[in-house]
Amino acid sequence: MVQAAAVNIPSLSATSFATVYNLFSLAIACLLFTSLYLLVSQRQVLRQYRNAVVVSAIVCGIAAYHYFRIFNNFQESYPAGATIDAPHQLSNIEFNEGYRYVDWLLTVPLLLFETVAVMALGRAAAKKLLVKLIPASALMIALGYPGELANEVGPRLLWGTLSTIPFLYLLYVLFVELSRSLDRQPPEVVHTIKMLRIALVGLWGVYPIAYLFPILGGDFFGGEGGFVLKQVGYSLADIFAKAAYGLAIYKVARVKSRLADPSYDDDHSVEPAAAANGAHAGDEVLSTAGAPNGNGARASRPS
């Protein structure tokens, strides 16, 4: 059978190695610190939206962990040569794309959950939607994994095609449901939700394109150039689809919280009760403070 190129690359140039190395480092930083930020900021939104924010943090945390594993595996698979400019030869430790699929198997269903949670649908409607989305996402990842491991074009195309079926179903359901929810959303978040629809289609579309690089072959896609480009595609898509998407979910939750309760405005960092107490304390200060031509001076007069 015809071999699929760019699956097991025998060596990487110093430049190619550095590109992938730095990209994995960037992914770890973006995902890890976005996770920490979302965890710290969860109390800045109403309780009904905190699940969405916490799940976003968990998604980024899981992805950061797996990028640590990918990063270490990459260094072991392509150890340094004798000199700085020497090629990095593939060792007896194969570069394992399986880490990505384990990550996606965990994070994609959670991404779908956070999207549904921030839409604030009714409990029955949300449950009905998740029943459609979660199994389809798991099936998409499970069908794509055998193709990622395949060294021949035929099996890679077969499993990729099978994986594309639930993938397209997911995009259709999400796009339709997000569109339907626009009528129930505050005007202040409609634009952001529209952007989320585009992000889902655009960012998730990067994954199947990167998956196809080994099949394309040729001088570029068939060698280390294709390997590097695939890692770039997967990693940047993960950064935007998890870290940036999680921040967008947080923004929607913040705006909805502010509209429902002004104490969650960006200019207010205290709970309503604390704000009320502060207002009373301020009134007492004003009532006893002397003013050159005001009531303060009269208040200090003996009766």
PDB file of C-alpha atoms in Angstrom:
ATOM      1  CA  MET A   1       0.000   0.000   0.000  1.00  0.00           C
ATOM      2  CA  VAL A   2       1.001   3.642  -0.480  1.00  0.00           C
ATOM      3  CA  GLN A   3       2.863   4.958   2.550  1.00  0.00           C
ATOM      4  CA  ALA A   4       1.632   8.096   4.292  1.00  0.00           C
ATOM      5  CA  ALA A   5       4.473  10.571   4.600  1.00  0.00           C
ATOM      6  CA  ALA A   6       5.320  12.751   7.604  1.00  0.00           C
ATOM      7  CA  VAL A   7       4.279  10.103  10.121  1.00  0.00           C
ATOM      8  CA  ASN A   8       7.694   9.020  11.401  1.00  0.00           C
ATOM      9  CA  ILE A   9      10.297  11.628  10.473  1.00  0.00           C
ATOM     10  CA  PRO A  10      13.858  10.213  10.719  1.00  0.00           C
ATOM     11  CA  SER A  11      15.431  13.565  11.611  1.00  0.00           C
ATOM     12  CA  LEU A  12      14.679  17.249  12.185  1.00  0.00           C
ATOM     13  CA  SER A  13      16.947  20.166  11.425  1.00  0.00           C
ATOM     14  CA  ALA A  14      17.951  22.408  14.303  1.00  0.00           C
ATOM     15  CA  THR A  15      15.582  25.077  12.991  1.00  0.00           C
ATOM     16  CA  SER A  16      12.615  22.706  12.706  1.00  0.00           C
ATOM     17  CA  PHE A  17      13.294  21.296  16.165  1.00  0.00           C
ATOM     18  CA  ALA A  18      13.498  24.790  17.686  1.00  0.00           C
ATOM     19  CA  THR A  19      10.239  25.818  16.006  1.00  0.00           C
ATOM     20  CA  VAL A  20       8.284  22.893  17.424  1.00  0.00           C
ATOM     21  CA  TYR A  21      10.069  23.127  20.799  1.00  0.00           C
ATOM     22  CA  ASN A  22       9.196  26.817  21.226  1.00  0.00           C
ATOM     23  CA  LEU A  23       5.643  26.259  20.034  1.00  0.00           C
ATOM     24  CA  PHE A  24       5.042  23.559  22.652  1.00  0.00           C
ATOM     25  CA  SER A  25       6.467  25.903  25.279  1.00  0.00           C
ATOM     26  CA  LEU A  26       4.093  28.648  24.140  1.00  0.00           C
ATOM     27  CA  ALA A  27       1.133  26.269  24.319  1.00  0.00           C
ATOM     28  CA  ILE A  28       2.018  25.230  27.870  1.00  0.00           C
ATOM     29  CA  ALA A  29       2.292  28.852  29.023  1.00  0.00           C
ATOM     30  CA  CYS A  30      -0.969  29.955  27.363  1.00  0.00           C
ATOM     31  CA  LEU A  31      -3.018  27.010  28.584  1.00  0.00           C
ATOM     32  CA  LEU A  32      -1.573  26.812  32.100  1.00  0.00           C
ATOM     33  CA  PHE A  33      -1.922  30.480  32.980  1.00  0.00           C
ATOM     34  CA  THR A  34      -5.323  30.817  31.336  1.00  0.00           C
ATOM     35  CA  SER A  35      -6.450  27.948  33.563  1.00  0.00           C
ATOM     36  CA  LEU A  36      -5.117  29.714  36.654  1.00  0.00           C
ATOM     37  CA  TYR A  37      -6.692  33.025  35.638  1.00  0.00           C
ATOM     38  CA  LEU A  38     -10.121  31.473  35.107  1.00  0.00           C
ATOM     39  CA  LEU A  39      -9.992  29.645  38.432  1.00  0.00           C
ATOM     40  CA  VAL A  40      -9.083  32.839  40.281  1.00  0.00           C
ATOM     41  CA  SER A  41     -11.741  34.849  38.417  1.00  0.00           C
ATOM     42  CA  GLN A  42     -14.689  32.471  38.775  1.00  0.00           C
ATOM     43  CA  ARG A  43     -16.251  34.513  41.603  1.00  0.00           C
ATOM     44  CA  GLN A  44     -16.458  37.510  39.293  1.00  0.00           C
ATOM     45  CA  VAL A  45     -19.531  35.939  37.656  1.00  0.00           C
ATOM     46  CA  LEU A  46     -22.926  34.889  38.968  1.00  0.00           C
ATOM     47  CA  ARG A  47     -23.195  31.424  40.479  1.00  0.00           C
ATOM     48  CA  GLN A  48     -25.233  30.131  37.520  1.00  0.00           C
ATOM     49  CA  TYR A  49     -22.295  30.821  35.160  1.00  0.00           C
ATOM     50  CA  ARG A  50     -19.465  29.608  37.392  1.00  0.00           C
ATOM     51  CA  ASN A  51     -19.694  26.038  36.106  1.00  0.00           C
ATOM     52  CA  ALA A  52     -18.903  27.278  32.610  1.00  0.00           C
ATOM     53  CA  VAL A  53     -15.867  29.224  33.841  1.00  0.00           C
ATOM     54  CA  VAL A  54     -14.571  26.395  36.034  1.00  0.00           C
ATOM     55  CA  VAL A  55     -14.976  23.872  33.214  1.00  0.00           C
ATOM     56  CA  SER A  56     -13.061  26.240  30.920  1.00  0.00           C
ATOM     57  CA  ALA A  57     -10.254  26.270  33.491  1.00  0.00           C
ATOM     58  CA  ILE A  58     -10.302  22.468  33.694  1.00  0.00           C
ATOM     59  CA  VAL A  59     -10.096  22.205  29.896  1.00  0.00           C
ATOM     60  CA  CYS A  60      -7.032  24.438  29.817  1.00  0.00           C
ATOM     61  CA  GLY A  61      -5.483  22.573  32.760  1.00  0.00           C
ATOM     62  CA  ILE A  62      -5.932  19.168  31.122  1.00  0.00           C
ATOM     63  CA  ALA A  63      -4.488  20.491  27.868  1.00  0.00           C
ATOM     64  CA  ALA A  64      -1.499  22.042  29.666  1.00  0.00           C
ATOM     65  CA  TYR A  65      -0.759  18.715  31.367  1.00  0.00           C
ATOM     66  CA  HIS A  66      -0.800  16.853  28.067  1.00  0.00           C
ATOM     67  CA  TYR A  67       1.417  19.468  26.452  1.00  0.00           C
ATOM     68  CA  PHE A  68       3.940  18.832  29.211  1.00  0.00           C
ATOM     69  CA  ARG A  69       3.827  15.164  28.202  1.00  0.00           C
ATOM     70  CA  ILE A  70       4.098  16.000  24.493  1.00  0.00           C
ATOM     71  CA  PHE A  71       6.966  18.417  25.181  1.00  0.00           C
ATOM     72  CA  ASN A  72       8.954  15.813  27.131  1.00  0.00           C
ATOM     73  CA  ASN A  73       8.200  13.097  24.578  1.00  0.00           C
ATOM     74  CA  PHE A  74       9.363  15.355  21.745  1.00  0.00           C
ATOM     75  CA  GLN A  75      12.708  15.982  23.464  1.00  0.00           C
ATOM     76  CA  GLU A  76      13.209  12.257  24.029  1.00  0.00           C
ATOM     77  CA  SER A  77      12.258  11.376  20.456  1.00  0.00           C
ATOM     78  CA  TYR A  78      14.602  13.937  18.890  1.00  0.00           C
ATOM     79  CA  PRO A  79      17.572  14.403  21.246  1.00  0.00           C
ATOM     80  CA  ALA A  80      20.238  17.019  20.581  1.00  0.00           C
ATOM     81  CA  GLY A  81      23.079  16.216  18.210  1.00  0.00           C
ATOM     82  CA  ALA A  82      26.809  16.661  18.701  1.00  0.00           C
ATOM     83  CA  THR A  83      26.660  20.386  17.884  1.00  0.00           C
ATOM     84  CA  ILE A  84      24.114  23.186  18.036  1.00  0.00           C
ATOM     85  CA  ASP A  85      23.445  23.033  14.301  1.00  0.00           C
ATOM     86  CA  ALA A  86      23.445  19.223  14.046  1.00  0.00           C
ATOM     87  CA  PRO A  87      20.185  17.504  13.017  1.00  0.00           C
ATOM     88  CA  HIS A  88      18.064  15.903  15.726  1.00  0.00           C
ATOM     89  CA  GLN A  89      17.877  12.209  14.824  1.00  0.00           C
ATOM     90  CA  LEU A  90      14.843  10.143  15.764  1.00  0.00           C
ATOM     91  CA  SER A  91      15.728   7.982  18.767  1.00  0.00           C
ATOM     92  CA  ASN A  92      14.264   4.622  19.751  1.00  0.00           C
ATOM     93  CA  ILE A  93      11.401   6.539  21.415  1.00  0.00           C
ATOM     94  CA  GLU A  94       8.681   7.291  18.873  1.00  0.00           C
ATOM     95  CA  PHE A  95       6.962  10.663  18.914  1.00  0.00           C
ATOM     96  CA  ASN A  96       3.516   9.839  20.283  1.00  0.00           C
ATOM     97  CA  GLU A  97       0.533  11.709  18.837  1.00  0.00           C
ATOM     98  CA  GLY A  98      -1.652   9.642  21.157  1.00  0.00           C
ATOM     99  CA  TYR A  99      -1.224  12.261  23.883  1.00  0.00           C
ATOM    100  CA  ARG A 100      -3.225  14.675  21.747  1.00  0.00           C
ATOM    101  CA  TYR A 101      -6.081  12.238  21.282  1.00  0.00           C
ATOM    102  CA  VAL A 102      -6.314  11.471  24.990  1.00  0.00           C
ATOM    103  CA  ASP A 103      -6.398  15.216  25.580  1.00  0.00           C
ATOM    104  CA  TRP A 104      -9.106  15.768  22.967  1.00  0.00           C
ATOM    105  CA  LEU A 105     -11.165  12.854  24.278  1.00  0.00           C
ATOM    106  CA  LEU A 106     -11.336  14.656  27.636  1.00  0.00           C
ATOM    107  CA  THR A 107     -11.418  18.300  26.617  1.00  0.00           C
ATOM    108  CA  VAL A 108     -13.748  18.355  23.598  1.00  0.00           C
ATOM    109  CA  PRO A 109     -16.794  17.119  25.580  1.00  0.00           C
ATOM    110  CA  LEU A 110     -15.948  19.643  28.299  1.00  0.00           C
ATOM    111  CA  LEU A 111     -15.670  22.418  25.703  1.00  0.00           C
ATOM    112  CA  LEU A 112     -19.149  21.521  24.518  1.00  0.00           C
ATOM    113  CA  PHE A 113     -20.417  21.516  28.109  1.00  0.00           C
ATOM    114  CA  GLU A 114     -19.040  24.999  28.845  1.00  0.00           C
ATOM    115  CA  THR A 115     -20.582  26.318  25.624  1.00  0.00           C
ATOM    116  CA  VAL A 116     -24.020  24.991  26.539  1.00  0.00           C
ATOM    117  CA  ALA A 117     -23.642  26.166  30.164  1.00  0.00           C
ATOM    118  CA  VAL A 118     -22.923  29.789  29.255  1.00  0.00           C
ATOM    119  CA  MET A 119     -25.902  29.868  26.866  1.00  0.00           C
ATOM    120  CA  ALA A 120     -28.119  29.539  29.994  1.00  0.00           C
ATOM    121  CA  LEU A 121     -30.667  27.286  28.329  1.00  0.00           C
ATOM    122  CA  GLY A 122     -33.360  25.557  30.314  1.00  0.00           C
ATOM    123  CA  ARG A 123     -32.315  22.358  32.071  1.00  0.00           C
ATOM    124  CA  ALA A 124     -34.293  20.132  29.697  1.00  0.00           C
ATOM    125  CA  ALA A 125     -33.027  21.911  26.574  1.00  0.00           C
ATOM    126  CA  ALA A 126     -29.418  21.824  27.790  1.00  0.00           C
ATOM    127  CA  LYS A 127     -29.615  18.124  28.611  1.00  0.00           C
ATOM    128  CA  LYS A 128     -31.141  17.341  25.216  1.00  0.00           C
ATOM    129  CA  LEU A 129     -28.369  19.248  23.467  1.00  0.00           C
ATOM    130  CA  LEU A 130     -25.565  17.587  25.451  1.00  0.00           C
ATOM    131  CA  VAL A 131     -27.001  14.145  24.710  1.00  0.00           C
ATOM    132  CA  LYS A 132     -26.515  14.964  21.024  1.00  0.00           C
ATOM    133  CA  LEU A 133     -23.077  16.524  21.331  1.00  0.00           C
ATOM    134  CA  ILE A 134     -21.095  14.451  23.853  1.00  0.00           C
ATOM    135  CA  PRO A 135     -21.419  11.019  22.166  1.00  0.00           C
ATOM    136  CA  ALA A 136     -20.686  12.566  18.759  1.00  0.00           C
ATOM    137  CA  SER A 137     -17.518  14.220  20.071  1.00  0.00           C
ATOM    138  CA  ALA A 138     -16.258  10.980  21.625  1.00  0.00           C
ATOM    139  CA  LEU A 139     -16.993   9.094  18.403  1.00  0.00           C
ATOM    140  CA  MET A 140     -15.140  11.721  16.360  1.00  0.00           C
ATOM    141  CA  ILE A 141     -11.971  11.380  18.469  1.00  0.00           C
ATOM    142  CA  ALA A 142     -12.137   7.588  18.691  1.00  0.00           C
ATOM    143  CA  LEU A 143     -12.456   7.197  14.916  1.00  0.00           C
ATOM    144  CA  GLY A 144      -9.658   9.643  14.171  1.00  0.00           C
ATOM    145  CA  TYR A 145      -7.053   7.984  16.381  1.00  0.00           C
ATOM    146  CA  PRO A 146      -6.488   4.778  14.321  1.00  0.00           C
ATOM    147  CA  GLY A 147      -5.994   6.946  11.234  1.00  0.00           C
ATOM    148  CA  GLU A 148      -3.408   9.085  13.022  1.00  0.00           C
ATOM    149  CA  LEU A 149      -1.384   5.947  13.756  1.00  0.00           C
ATOM    150  CA  ALA A 150      -1.710   4.511  10.251  1.00  0.00           C
ATOM    151  CA  ASN A 151       1.390   4.517   8.044  1.00  0.00           C
ATOM    152  CA  GLU A 152      -0.600   3.809   4.872  1.00  0.00           C
ATOM    153  CA  VAL A 153      -2.714   6.310   2.958  1.00  0.00           C
ATOM    154  CA  GLY A 154      -5.728   3.984   2.617  1.00  0.00           C
ATOM    155  CA  PRO A 155      -6.416   3.389   6.326  1.00  0.00           C
ATOM    156  CA  ARG A 156      -5.642   7.020   7.152  1.00  0.00           C
ATOM    157  CA  LEU A 157      -8.211   8.201   4.599  1.00  0.00           C
ATOM    158  CA  LEU A 158     -10.768   5.636   5.738  1.00  0.00           C
ATOM    159  CA  TRP A 159     -10.597   6.503   9.426  1.00  0.00           C
ATOM    160  CA  GLY A 160     -10.344  10.212   8.647  1.00  0.00           C
ATOM    161  CA  THR A 161     -13.510  10.044   6.567  1.00  0.00           C
ATOM    162  CA  LEU A 162     -15.376   8.142   9.283  1.00  0.00           C
ATOM    163  CA  SER A 163     -14.232  10.694  11.879  1.00  0.00           C
ATOM    164  CA  THR A 164     -15.401  13.561   9.680  1.00  0.00           C
ATOM    165  CA  ILE A 165     -19.035  12.406   9.820  1.00  0.00           C
ATOM    166  CA  PRO A 166     -19.575  13.126  13.564  1.00  0.00           C
ATOM    167  CA  PHE A 167     -17.298  16.168  13.179  1.00  0.00           C
ATOM    168  CA  LEU A 168     -19.630  17.764  10.620  1.00  0.00           C
ATOM    169  CA  TYR A 169     -22.644  16.782  12.729  1.00  0.00           C
ATOM    170  CA  LEU A 170     -21.123  18.549  15.741  1.00  0.00           C
ATOM    171  CA  LEU A 171     -20.467  21.734  13.800  1.00  0.00           C
ATOM    172  CA  TYR A 172     -23.983  21.724  12.370  1.00  0.00           C
ATOM    173  CA  VAL A 173     -25.719  21.215  15.711  1.00  0.00           C
ATOM    174  CA  LEU A 174     -23.564  23.803  17.480  1.00  0.00           C
ATOM    175  CA  PHE A 175     -23.947  26.402  14.748  1.00  0.00           C
ATOM    176  CA  VAL A 176     -27.725  25.927  14.605  1.00  0.00           C
ATOM    177  CA  GLU A 177     -28.187  25.939  18.385  1.00  0.00           C
ATOM    178  CA  LEU A 178     -25.943  28.957  18.922  1.00  0.00           C
ATOM    179  CA  SER A 179     -27.876  30.776  16.199  1.00  0.00           C
ATOM    180  CA  ARG A 180     -31.196  29.919  17.822  1.00  0.00           C
ATOM    181  CA  SER A 181     -29.966  31.115  21.205  1.00  0.00           C
ATOM    182  CA  LEU A 182     -29.197  34.606  19.882  1.00  0.00           C
ATOM    183  CA  ASP A 183     -32.820  35.692  20.318  1.00  0.00           C
ATOM    184  CA  ARG A 184     -32.614  34.796  24.028  1.00  0.00           C
ATOM    185  CA  GLN A 185     -29.283  36.510  24.670  1.00  0.00           C
ATOM    186  CA  PRO A 186     -28.715  40.094  25.856  1.00  0.00           C
ATOM    187  CA  PRO A 187     -27.725  42.442  23.001  1.00  0.00           C
ATOM    188  CA  GLU A 188     -24.376  43.055  24.730  1.00  0.00           C
ATOM    189  CA  VAL A 189     -23.227  39.447  24.151  1.00  0.00           C
ATOM    190  CA  VAL A 190     -24.797  38.736  20.758  1.00  0.00           C
ATOM    191  CA  HIS A 191     -21.673  39.807  18.862  1.00  0.00           C
ATOM    192  CA  THR A 192     -19.437  37.632  21.050  1.00  0.00           C
ATOM    193  CA  ILE A 193     -21.661  34.588  20.565  1.00  0.00           C
ATOM    194  CA  LYS A 194     -21.641  35.173  16.811  1.00  0.00           C
ATOM    195  CA  MET A 195     -17.841  35.187  16.979  1.00  0.00           C
ATOM    196  CA  LEU A 196     -17.953  31.925  18.943  1.00  0.00           C
ATOM    197  CA  ARG A 197     -19.843  30.324  16.065  1.00  0.00           C
ATOM    198  CA  ILE A 198     -17.186  31.417  13.609  1.00  0.00           C
ATOM    199  CA  ALA A 199     -14.428  30.293  15.971  1.00  0.00           C
ATOM    200  CA  LEU A 200     -15.936  26.824  16.282  1.00  0.00           C
ATOM    201  CA  VAL A 201     -16.056  26.342  12.523  1.00  0.00           C
ATOM    202  CA  GLY A 202     -12.736  28.037  11.775  1.00  0.00           C
ATOM    203  CA  LEU A 203     -10.588  26.647  14.573  1.00  0.00           C
ATOM    204  CA  TRP A 204     -12.004  23.134  14.539  1.00  0.00           C
ATOM    205  CA  GLY A 205     -11.481  23.098  10.783  1.00  0.00           C
ATOM    206  CA  VAL A 206      -7.710  23.308  11.339  1.00  0.00           C
ATOM    207  CA  TYR A 207      -7.570  19.806  12.852  1.00  0.00           C
ATOM    208  CA  PRO A 208      -8.719  17.807   9.792  1.00  0.00           C
ATOM    209  CA  ILE A 209      -6.494  19.933   7.545  1.00  0.00           C
ATOM    210  CA  ALA A 210      -3.436  19.151   9.688  1.00  0.00           C
ATOM    211  CA  TYR A 211      -4.505  15.501   9.763  1.00  0.00           C
ATOM    212  CA  LEU A 212      -4.289  15.393   5.952  1.00  0.00           C
ATOM    213  CA  PHE A 213      -0.697  16.651   5.665  1.00  0.00           C
ATOM    214  CA  PRO A 214       0.897  13.161   5.659  1.00  0.00           C
ATOM    215  CA  ILE A 215      -1.460  12.113   2.869  1.00  0.00           C
ATOM    216  CA  LEU A 216      -0.546  15.089   0.676  1.00  0.00           C
ATOM    217  CA  GLY A 217       3.112  14.017   0.602  1.00  0.00           C
ATOM    218  CA  GLY A 218       5.463  15.852  -1.745  1.00  0.00           C
ATOM    219  CA  ASP A 219       8.796  17.432  -0.948  1.00  0.00           C
ATOM    220  CA  PHE A 220       7.332  19.676   1.740  1.00  0.00           C
ATOM    221  CA  PHE A 221       4.347  17.864   3.228  1.00  0.00           C
ATOM    222  CA  GLY A 222       6.073  14.518   2.930  1.00  0.00           C
ATOM    223  CA  GLY A 223       9.039  15.422   5.120  1.00  0.00           C
ATOM    224  CA  GLU A 224       9.920  17.432   8.170  1.00  0.00           C
ATOM    225  CA  GLY A 225       8.165  20.504   6.779  1.00  0.00           C
ATOM    226  CA  GLY A 226       4.866  18.658   6.902  1.00  0.00           C
ATOM    227  CA  PHE A 227       5.628  17.359  10.398  1.00  0.00           C
ATOM    228  CA  VAL A 228       6.415  20.851  11.666  1.00  0.00           C
ATOM    229  CA  LEU A 229       3.363  22.363   9.985  1.00  0.00           C
ATOM    230  CA  LYS A 230       1.121  19.677  11.498  1.00  0.00           C
ATOM    231  CA  GLN A 231       2.438  20.410  14.999  1.00  0.00           C
ATOM    232  CA  VAL A 232       1.976  24.133  14.380  1.00  0.00           C
ATOM    233  CA  GLY A 233      -1.603  23.568  13.207  1.00  0.00           C
ATOM    234  CA  TYR A 234      -2.590  21.308  16.088  1.00  0.00           C
ATOM    235  CA  SER A 235      -0.916  23.484  18.729  1.00  0.00           C
ATOM    236  CA  LEU A 236      -2.206  26.862  17.568  1.00  0.00           C
ATOM    237  CA  ALA A 237      -5.688  25.407  17.156  1.00  0.00           C
ATOM    238  CA  ASP A 238      -5.503  24.097  20.737  1.00  0.00           C
ATOM    239  CA  ILE A 239      -4.385  27.489  22.058  1.00  0.00           C
ATOM    240  CA  PHE A 240      -7.220  29.356  20.378  1.00  0.00           C
ATOM    241  CA  ALA A 241      -9.913  26.686  20.756  1.00  0.00           C
ATOM    242  CA  LYS A 242      -9.207  26.223  24.481  1.00  0.00           C
ATOM    243  CA  ALA A 243      -7.449  29.230  26.012  1.00  0.00           C
ATOM    244  CA  ALA A 244      -8.871  31.996  23.809  1.00  0.00           C
ATOM    245  CA  TYR A 245     -12.276  30.292  23.622  1.00  0.00           C
ATOM    246  CA  GLY A 246     -12.331  29.922  27.411  1.00  0.00           C
ATOM    247  CA  LEU A 247     -11.635  33.640  27.820  1.00  0.00           C
ATOM    248  CA  ALA A 248     -14.490  34.397  25.418  1.00  0.00           C
ATOM    249  CA  ILE A 249     -16.804  32.200  27.505  1.00  0.00           C
ATOM    250  CA  TYR A 250     -15.659  34.109  30.599  1.00  0.00           C
ATOM    251  CA  LYS A 251     -16.405  37.422  28.855  1.00  0.00           C
ATOM    252  CA  VAL A 252     -19.957  36.308  28.053  1.00  0.00           C
ATOM    253  CA  ALA A 253     -20.465  35.191  31.658  1.00  0.00           C
ATOM    254  CA  ARG A 254     -19.112  38.514  32.973  1.00  0.00           C
ATOM    255  CA  VAL A 255     -21.402  40.591  30.775  1.00  0.00           C
ATOM    256  CA  LYS A 256     -24.465  38.522  31.667  1.00  0.00           C
ATOM    257  CA  SER A 257     -23.580  38.740  35.360  1.00  0.00           C
ATOM    258  CA  ARG A 258     -23.204  42.521  35.178  1.00  0.00           C
ATOM    259  CA  LEU A 259     -26.562  42.898  33.448  1.00  0.00           C
ATOM    260  CA  ALA A 260     -28.294  40.731  36.053  1.00  0.00           C
ATOM    261  CA  ASP A 261     -26.529  42.299  39.044  1.00  0.00           C
ATOM    262  CA  PRO A 262     -24.711  45.660  38.775  1.00  0.00           C
ATOM    263  CA  SER A 263     -22.426  44.682  41.671  1.00  0.00           C
ATOM    264  CA  TYR A 264     -20.600  42.437  39.176  1.00  0.00           C
ATOM    265  CA  ASP A 265     -19.646  45.410  37.043  1.00  0.00           C
ATOM    266  CA  ASP A 266     -15.956  45.776  36.224  1.00  0.00           C
ATOM    267  CA  ASP A 267     -15.821  48.898  38.395  1.00  0.00           C
ATOM    268  CA  HIS A 268     -17.196  47.040  41.433  1.00  0.00           C
ATOM    269  CA  SER A 269     -15.125  44.452  43.263  1.00  0.00           C
ATOM    270  CA  VAL A 270     -17.386  43.994  46.310  1.00  0.00           C
ATOM    271  CA  GLU A 271     -20.544  42.017  46.922  1.00  0.00           C
ATOM    272  CA  PRO A 272     -23.866  43.895  47.142  1.00  0.00           C
ATOM    273  CA  ALA A 273     -24.008  43.640  50.956  1.00  0.00           C
ATOM    274  CA  ALA A 274     -20.491  45.019  51.283  1.00  0.00           C
ATOM    275  CA  ALA A 275     -21.317  47.817  48.884  1.00  0.00           C
ATOM    276  CA  ALA A 276     -24.402  48.717  50.907  1.00  0.00           C
ATOM    277  CA  ASN A 277     -22.425  48.758  54.160  1.00  0.00           C
ATOM    278  CA  GLY A 278     -19.829  50.961  52.538  1.00  0.00           C
ATOM    279  CA  ALA A 279     -22.531  53.360  51.404  1.00  0.00           C
ATOM    280  CA  HIS A 280     -23.948  53.623  54.943  1.00  0.00           C
ATOM    281  CA  ALA A 281     -20.497  54.242  56.368  1.00  0.00           C
ATOM    282  CA  GLY A 282     -19.928  56.927  53.780  1.00  0.00           C
ATOM    283  CA  ASP A 283     -23.228  58.609  54.702  1.00  0.00           C
ATOM    284  CA  GLU A 284     -22.167  58.719  58.356  1.00  0.00           C
ATOM    285  CA  VAL A 285     -18.865  60.325  57.465  1.00  0.00           C
ATOM    286  CA  LEU A 286     -20.576  62.905  55.294  1.00  0.00           C
ATOM    287  CA  SER A 287     -23.128  63.676  57.998  1.00  0.00           C
ATOM    288  CA  THR A 288     -20.422  64.504  60.537  1.00  0.00           C
ATOM    289  CA  ALA A 289     -17.863  66.127  58.260  1.00  0.00           C
ATOM    290  CA  GLY A 290     -17.643  69.861  58.488  1.00  0.00           C
ATOM    291  CA  ALA A 291     -18.174  71.947  55.357  1.00  0.00           C
ATOM    292  CA  PRO A 292     -17.269  75.637  54.991  1.00  0.00           C
ATOM    293  CA  ASN A 293     -20.814  76.636  54.057  1.00  0.00           C
ATOM    294  CA  GLY A 294     -22.892  73.516  54.616  1.00  0.00           C
ATOM    295  CA  ASN A 295     -24.775  71.380  57.051  1.00  0.00           C
ATOM    296  CA  GLY A 296     -21.600  70.041  58.632  1.00  0.00           C
ATOM    297  CA  ALA A 297     -20.985  73.350  60.320  1.00  0.00           C
ATOM    298  CA  ARG A 298     -24.563  73.474  61.604  1.00  0.00           C
ATOM    299  CA  ALA A 299     -24.327  69.893  62.871  1.00  0.00           C
ATOM    300  CA  SER A 300     -21.437  70.868  65.126  1.00  0.00           C
ATOM    301  CA  ARG A 301     -23.459  73.601  66.863  1.00  0.00           C
ATOM    302  CA  PRO A 302     -24.741  72.904  70.364  1.00  0.00           C
ATOM    303  CA  SER A 303     -28.491  72.529  70.594  1.00  0.00           C
TER     304      SER A 303
END
